[in-house]
PDB file of C-alpha atoms in Angstrom:
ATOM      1  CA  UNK A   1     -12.292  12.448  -6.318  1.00 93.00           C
ATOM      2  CA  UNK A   2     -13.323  13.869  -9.599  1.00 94.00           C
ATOM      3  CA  UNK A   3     -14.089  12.002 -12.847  1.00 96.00           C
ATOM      4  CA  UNK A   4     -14.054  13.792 -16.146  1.00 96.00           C
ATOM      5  CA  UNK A   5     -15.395  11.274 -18.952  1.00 96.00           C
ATOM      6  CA  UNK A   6     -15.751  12.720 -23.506  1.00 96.00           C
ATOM      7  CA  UNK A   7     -18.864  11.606 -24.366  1.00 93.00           C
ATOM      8  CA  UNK A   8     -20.584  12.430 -27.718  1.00 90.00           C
ATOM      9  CA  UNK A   9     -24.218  12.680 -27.258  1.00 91.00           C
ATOM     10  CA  UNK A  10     -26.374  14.755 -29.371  1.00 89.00           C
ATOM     11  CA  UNK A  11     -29.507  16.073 -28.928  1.00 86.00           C
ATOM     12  CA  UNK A  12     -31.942  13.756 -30.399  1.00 89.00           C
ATOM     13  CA  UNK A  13     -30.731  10.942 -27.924  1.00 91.00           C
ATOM     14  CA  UNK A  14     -31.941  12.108 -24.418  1.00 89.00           C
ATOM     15  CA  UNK A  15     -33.222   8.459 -23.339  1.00 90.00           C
ATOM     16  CA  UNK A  16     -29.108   7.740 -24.032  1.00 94.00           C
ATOM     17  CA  UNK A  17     -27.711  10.632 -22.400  1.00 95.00           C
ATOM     18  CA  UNK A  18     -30.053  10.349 -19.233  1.00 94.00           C
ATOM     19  CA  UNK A  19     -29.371   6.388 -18.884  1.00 94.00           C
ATOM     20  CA  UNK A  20     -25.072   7.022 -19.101  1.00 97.00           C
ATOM     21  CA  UNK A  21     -25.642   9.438 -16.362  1.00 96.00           C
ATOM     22  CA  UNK A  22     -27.730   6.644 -14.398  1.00 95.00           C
ATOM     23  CA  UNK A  23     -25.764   4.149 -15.122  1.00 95.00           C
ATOM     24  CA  UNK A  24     -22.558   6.200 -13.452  1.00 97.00           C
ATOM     25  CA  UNK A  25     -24.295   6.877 -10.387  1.00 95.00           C
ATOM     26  CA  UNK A  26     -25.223   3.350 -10.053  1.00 94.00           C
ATOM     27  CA  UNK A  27     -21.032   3.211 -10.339  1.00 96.00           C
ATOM     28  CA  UNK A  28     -20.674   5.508  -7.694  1.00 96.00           C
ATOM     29  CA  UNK A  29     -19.822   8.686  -9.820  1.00 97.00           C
ATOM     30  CA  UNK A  30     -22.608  11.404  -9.152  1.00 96.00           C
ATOM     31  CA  UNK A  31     -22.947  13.727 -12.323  1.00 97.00           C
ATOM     32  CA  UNK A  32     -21.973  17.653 -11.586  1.00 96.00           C
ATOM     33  CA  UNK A  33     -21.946  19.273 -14.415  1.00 95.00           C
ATOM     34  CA  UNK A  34     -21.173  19.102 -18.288  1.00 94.00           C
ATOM     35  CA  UNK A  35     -17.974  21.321 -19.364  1.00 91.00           C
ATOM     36  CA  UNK A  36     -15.720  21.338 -22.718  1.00 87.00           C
ATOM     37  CA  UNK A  37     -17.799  18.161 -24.044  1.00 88.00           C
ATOM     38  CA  UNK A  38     -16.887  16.425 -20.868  1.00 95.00           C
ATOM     39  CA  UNK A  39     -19.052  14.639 -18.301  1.00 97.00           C
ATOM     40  CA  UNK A  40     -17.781  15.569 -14.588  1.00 97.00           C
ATOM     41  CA  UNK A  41     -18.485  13.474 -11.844  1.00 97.00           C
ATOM     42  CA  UNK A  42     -17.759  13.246  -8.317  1.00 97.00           C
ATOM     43  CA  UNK A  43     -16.906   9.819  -6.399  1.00 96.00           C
ATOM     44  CA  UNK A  44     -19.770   8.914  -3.990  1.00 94.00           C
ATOM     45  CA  UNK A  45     -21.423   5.982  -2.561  1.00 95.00           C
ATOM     46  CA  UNK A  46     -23.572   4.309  -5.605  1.00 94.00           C
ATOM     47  CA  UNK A  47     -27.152   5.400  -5.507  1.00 92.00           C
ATOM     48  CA  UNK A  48     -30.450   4.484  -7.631  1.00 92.00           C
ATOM     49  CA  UNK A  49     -30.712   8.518  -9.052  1.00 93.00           C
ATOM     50  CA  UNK A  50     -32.955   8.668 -12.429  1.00 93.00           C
ATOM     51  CA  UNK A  51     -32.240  11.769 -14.878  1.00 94.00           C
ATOM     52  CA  UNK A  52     -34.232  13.328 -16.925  1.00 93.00           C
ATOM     53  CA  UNK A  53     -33.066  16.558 -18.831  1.00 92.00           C
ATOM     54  CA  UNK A  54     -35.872  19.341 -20.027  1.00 90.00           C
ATOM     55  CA  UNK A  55     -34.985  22.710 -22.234  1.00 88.00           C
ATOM     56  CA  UNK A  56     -36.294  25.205 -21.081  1.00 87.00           C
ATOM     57  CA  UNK A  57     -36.686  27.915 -23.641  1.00 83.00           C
ATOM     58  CA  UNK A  58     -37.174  31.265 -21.816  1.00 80.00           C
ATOM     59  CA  UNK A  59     -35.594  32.011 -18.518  1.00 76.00           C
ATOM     60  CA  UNK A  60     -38.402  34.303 -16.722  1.00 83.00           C
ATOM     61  CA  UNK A  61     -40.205  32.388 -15.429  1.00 86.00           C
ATOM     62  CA  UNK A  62     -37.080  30.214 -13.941  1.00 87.00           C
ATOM     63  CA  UNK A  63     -37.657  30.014 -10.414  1.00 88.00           C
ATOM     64  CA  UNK A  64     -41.574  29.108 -10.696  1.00 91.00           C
ATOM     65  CA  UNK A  65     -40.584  26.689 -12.993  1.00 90.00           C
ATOM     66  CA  UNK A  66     -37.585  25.023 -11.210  1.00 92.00           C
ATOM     67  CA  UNK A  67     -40.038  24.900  -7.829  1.00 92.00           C
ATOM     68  CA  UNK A  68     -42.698  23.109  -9.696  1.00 90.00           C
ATOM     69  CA  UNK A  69     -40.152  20.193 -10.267  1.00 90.00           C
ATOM     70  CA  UNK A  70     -38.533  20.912  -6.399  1.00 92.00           C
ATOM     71  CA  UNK A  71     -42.292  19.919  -5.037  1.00 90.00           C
ATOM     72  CA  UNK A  72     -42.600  16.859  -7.195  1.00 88.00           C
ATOM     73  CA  UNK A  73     -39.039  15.759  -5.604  1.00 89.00           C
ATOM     74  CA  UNK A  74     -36.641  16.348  -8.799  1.00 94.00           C
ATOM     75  CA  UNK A  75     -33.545  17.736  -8.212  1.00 94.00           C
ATOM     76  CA  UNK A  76     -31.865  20.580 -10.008  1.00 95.00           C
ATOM     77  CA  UNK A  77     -28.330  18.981 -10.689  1.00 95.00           C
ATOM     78  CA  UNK A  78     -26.872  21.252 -13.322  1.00 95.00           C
ATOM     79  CA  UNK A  79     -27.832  24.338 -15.981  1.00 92.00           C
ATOM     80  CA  UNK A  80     -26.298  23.671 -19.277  1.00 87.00           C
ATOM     81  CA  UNK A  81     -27.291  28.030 -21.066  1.00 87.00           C
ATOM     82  CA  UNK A  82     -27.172  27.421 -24.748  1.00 83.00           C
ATOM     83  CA  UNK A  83     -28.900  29.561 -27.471  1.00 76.00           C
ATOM     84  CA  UNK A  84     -31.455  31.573 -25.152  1.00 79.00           C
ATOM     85  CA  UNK A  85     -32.737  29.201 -23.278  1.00 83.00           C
ATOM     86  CA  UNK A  86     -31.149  26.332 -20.880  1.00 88.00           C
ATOM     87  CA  UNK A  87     -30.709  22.230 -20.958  1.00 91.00           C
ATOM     88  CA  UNK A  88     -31.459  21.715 -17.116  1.00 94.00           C
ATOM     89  CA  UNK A  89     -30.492  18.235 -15.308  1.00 95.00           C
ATOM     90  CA  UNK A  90     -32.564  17.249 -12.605  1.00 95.00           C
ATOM     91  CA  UNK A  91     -32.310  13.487 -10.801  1.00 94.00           C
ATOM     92  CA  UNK A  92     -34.643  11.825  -8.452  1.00 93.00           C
ATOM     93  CA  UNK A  93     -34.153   9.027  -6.275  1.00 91.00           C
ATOM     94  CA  UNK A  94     -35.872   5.764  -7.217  1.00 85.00           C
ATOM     95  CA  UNK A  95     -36.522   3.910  -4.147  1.00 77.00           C
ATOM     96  CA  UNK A  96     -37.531   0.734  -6.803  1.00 71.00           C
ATOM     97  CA  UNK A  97     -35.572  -0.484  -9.628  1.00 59.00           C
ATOM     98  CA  UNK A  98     -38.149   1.213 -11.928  1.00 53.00           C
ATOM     99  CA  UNK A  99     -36.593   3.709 -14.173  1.00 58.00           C
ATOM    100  CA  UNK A 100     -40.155   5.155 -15.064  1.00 65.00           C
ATOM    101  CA  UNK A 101     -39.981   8.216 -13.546  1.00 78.00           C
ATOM    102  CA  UNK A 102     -40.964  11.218 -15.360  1.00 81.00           C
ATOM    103  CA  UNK A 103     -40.798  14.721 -15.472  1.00 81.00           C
ATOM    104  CA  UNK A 104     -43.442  15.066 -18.467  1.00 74.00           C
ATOM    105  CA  UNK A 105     -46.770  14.245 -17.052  1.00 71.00           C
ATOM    106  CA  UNK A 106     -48.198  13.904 -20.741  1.00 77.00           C
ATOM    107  CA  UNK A 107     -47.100  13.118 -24.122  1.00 83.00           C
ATOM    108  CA  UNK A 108     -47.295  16.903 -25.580  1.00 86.00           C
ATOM    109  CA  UNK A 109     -44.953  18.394 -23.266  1.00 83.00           C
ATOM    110  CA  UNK A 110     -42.624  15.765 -24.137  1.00 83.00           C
ATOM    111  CA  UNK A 111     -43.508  16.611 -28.039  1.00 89.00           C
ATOM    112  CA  UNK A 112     -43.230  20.519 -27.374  1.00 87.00           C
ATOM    113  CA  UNK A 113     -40.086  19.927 -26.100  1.00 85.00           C
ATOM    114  CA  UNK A 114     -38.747  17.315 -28.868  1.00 88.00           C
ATOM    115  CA  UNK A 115     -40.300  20.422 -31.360  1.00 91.00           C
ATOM    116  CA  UNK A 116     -38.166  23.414 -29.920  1.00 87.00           C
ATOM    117  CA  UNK A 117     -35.051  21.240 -29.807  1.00 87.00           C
ATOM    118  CA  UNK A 118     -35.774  20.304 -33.219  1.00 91.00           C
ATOM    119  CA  UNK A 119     -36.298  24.146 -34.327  1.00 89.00           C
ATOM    120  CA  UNK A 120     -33.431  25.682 -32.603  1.00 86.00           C
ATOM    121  CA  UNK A 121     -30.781  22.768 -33.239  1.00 86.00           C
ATOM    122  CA  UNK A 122     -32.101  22.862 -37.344  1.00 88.00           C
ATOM    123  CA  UNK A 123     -31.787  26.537 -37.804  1.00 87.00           C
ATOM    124  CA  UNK A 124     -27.849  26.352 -35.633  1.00 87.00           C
ATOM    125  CA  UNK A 125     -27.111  23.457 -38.446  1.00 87.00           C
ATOM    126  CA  UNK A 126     -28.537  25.231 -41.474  1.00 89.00           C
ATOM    127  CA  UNK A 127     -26.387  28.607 -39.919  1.00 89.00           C
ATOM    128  CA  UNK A 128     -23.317  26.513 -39.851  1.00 85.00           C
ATOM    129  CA  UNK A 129     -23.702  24.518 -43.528  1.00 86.00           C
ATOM    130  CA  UNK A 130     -24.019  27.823 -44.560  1.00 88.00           C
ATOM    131  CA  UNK A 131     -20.797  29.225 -43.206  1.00 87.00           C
ATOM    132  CA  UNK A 132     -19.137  26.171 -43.884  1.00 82.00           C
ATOM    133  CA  UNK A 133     -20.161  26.268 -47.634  1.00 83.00           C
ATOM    134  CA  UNK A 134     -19.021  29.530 -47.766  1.00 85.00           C
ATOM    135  CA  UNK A 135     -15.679  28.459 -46.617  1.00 80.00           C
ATOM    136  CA  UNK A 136     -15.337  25.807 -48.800  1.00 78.00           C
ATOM    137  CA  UNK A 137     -16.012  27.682 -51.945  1.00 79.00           C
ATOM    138  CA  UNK A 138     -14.127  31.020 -51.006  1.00 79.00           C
ATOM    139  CA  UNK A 139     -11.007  28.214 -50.309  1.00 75.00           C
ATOM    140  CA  UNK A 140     -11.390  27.104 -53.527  1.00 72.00           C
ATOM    141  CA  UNK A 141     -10.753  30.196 -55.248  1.00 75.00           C
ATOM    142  CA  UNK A 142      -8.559  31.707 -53.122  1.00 77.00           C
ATOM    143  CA  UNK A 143      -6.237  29.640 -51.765  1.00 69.00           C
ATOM    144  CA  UNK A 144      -5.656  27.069 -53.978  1.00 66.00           C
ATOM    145  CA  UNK A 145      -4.767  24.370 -51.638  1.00 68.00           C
ATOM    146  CA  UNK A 146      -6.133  21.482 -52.379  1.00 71.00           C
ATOM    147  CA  UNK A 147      -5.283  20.091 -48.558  1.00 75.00           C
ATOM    148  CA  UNK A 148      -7.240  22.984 -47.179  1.00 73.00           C
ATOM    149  CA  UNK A 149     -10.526  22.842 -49.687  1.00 72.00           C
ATOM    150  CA  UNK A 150     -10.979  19.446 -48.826  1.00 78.00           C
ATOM    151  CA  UNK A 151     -10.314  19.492 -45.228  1.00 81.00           C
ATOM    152  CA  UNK A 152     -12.954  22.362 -45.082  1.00 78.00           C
ATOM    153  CA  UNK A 153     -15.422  20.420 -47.590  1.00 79.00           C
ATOM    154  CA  UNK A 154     -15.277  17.555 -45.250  1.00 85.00           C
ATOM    155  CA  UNK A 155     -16.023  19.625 -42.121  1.00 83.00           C
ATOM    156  CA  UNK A 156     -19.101  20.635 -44.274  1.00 84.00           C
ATOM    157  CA  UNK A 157     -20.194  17.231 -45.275  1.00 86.00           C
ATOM    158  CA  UNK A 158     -20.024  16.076 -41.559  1.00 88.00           C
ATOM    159  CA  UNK A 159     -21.654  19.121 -40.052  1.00 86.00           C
ATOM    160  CA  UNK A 160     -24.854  18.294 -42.676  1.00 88.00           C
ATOM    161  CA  UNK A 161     -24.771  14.759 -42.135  1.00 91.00           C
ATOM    162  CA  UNK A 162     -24.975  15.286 -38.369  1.00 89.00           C
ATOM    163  CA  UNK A 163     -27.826  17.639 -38.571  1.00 89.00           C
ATOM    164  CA  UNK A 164     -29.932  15.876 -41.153  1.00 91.00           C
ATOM    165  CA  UNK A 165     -29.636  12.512 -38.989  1.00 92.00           C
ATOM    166  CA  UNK A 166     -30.954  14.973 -35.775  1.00 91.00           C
ATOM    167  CA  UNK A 167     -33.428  16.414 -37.746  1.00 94.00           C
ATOM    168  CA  UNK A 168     -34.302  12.833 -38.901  1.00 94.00           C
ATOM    169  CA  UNK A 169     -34.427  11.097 -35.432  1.00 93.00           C
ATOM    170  CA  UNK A 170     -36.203  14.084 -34.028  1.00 93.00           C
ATOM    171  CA  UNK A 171     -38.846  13.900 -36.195  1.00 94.00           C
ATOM    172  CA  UNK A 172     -39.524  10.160 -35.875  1.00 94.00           C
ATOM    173  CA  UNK A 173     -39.797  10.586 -32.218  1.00 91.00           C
ATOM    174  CA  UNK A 174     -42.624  13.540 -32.315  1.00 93.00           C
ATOM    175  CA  UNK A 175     -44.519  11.359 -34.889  1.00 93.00           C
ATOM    176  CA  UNK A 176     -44.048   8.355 -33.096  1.00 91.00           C
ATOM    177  CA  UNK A 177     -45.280  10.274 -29.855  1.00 87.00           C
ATOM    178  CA  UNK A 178     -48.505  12.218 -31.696  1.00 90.00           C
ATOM    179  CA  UNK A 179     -49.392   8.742 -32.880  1.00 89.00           C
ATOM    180  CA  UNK A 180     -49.398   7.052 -29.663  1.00 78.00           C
TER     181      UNK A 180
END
């Protein structure tokens, strides 16, 4: 039995998106893959499998780097390509009811990572502000809807609001990390 399940997550909350996806395979609903801004899970027995999700930026190098994580015991669960590089999934299974399991063995991968999500993601939300202001002002001379202007200024609005508060969040987690 399959399981698809919307679920907004964005970028800056990993910790959230890799607890839902334990949390359902304590359930019984193993993760497969991520589709169409849906979660899809299969029904199996409920198991104690951790996630952690990396980006990994280029794909040379893929095969070194996904045996790296294969010899430490992570699994590769699912490769999410976006921009050049890729979200990967891996999961482990906890044999304690510790969640502490890692795939960063040190506090500046984690912050290298938290740094080209932040890049990438900033420079996609700056791209579509831009496009979207452009909309908004070429509606408002041409078409002369008022329904239509404001639809498009709201997209706008929400599109910078959502990419200020990632920009935001990411940054308070690489500081919080550096400081630490």
């Amino acid at each position: 039995m399959e399981k698809k399940v919307f679920k907004f997550i964005t970028v800056d909350q990993l910790e959230k998106e890799q607890e839902f996806l334990h949390d359902m395979d304590l359930k019984g609903w193993h993760f497969k893959c991520y589709k169409n801004l849906r979660y899809h899970f299969e029904q199996t027995p409920p198991a104690n499998y951790v996630y952690r999700i990396d980006y990994k930026e280029t794909l040379e190098d893929l095969d070194e780097y996904l045996a790296i994580f294969e010899d430490a015991g992570w699994e590769v669960v699912y490769s999410y390509p976006i921009f050049q590089g890729s979200w990967i999934y891996f999961r482990k299974l906890s044999t304690t009811e510790s969640r502490d399991l890692e795939i960063f063995t040190d506090k500046d991968s984690m912050v290298d990572l938290l740094k080209k999500v932040r890049t990438h993601w900033t420079r996609f939300g700056t791209a579509m502000s831009l496009l979207l202001l452009f909309f908004t002002i070429l509606n408002l001379f041409v078409s002369r809807s008022l329904i239509s202007g404001v639809i498009t200024a709201l997209f706008f609005f929400v599109i910078v609001i959502l990419y200020v508060k990632l920009f935001i969040n990411l940054t308070k987690k690489i500081k919080q990390l550096e400081q630490n």
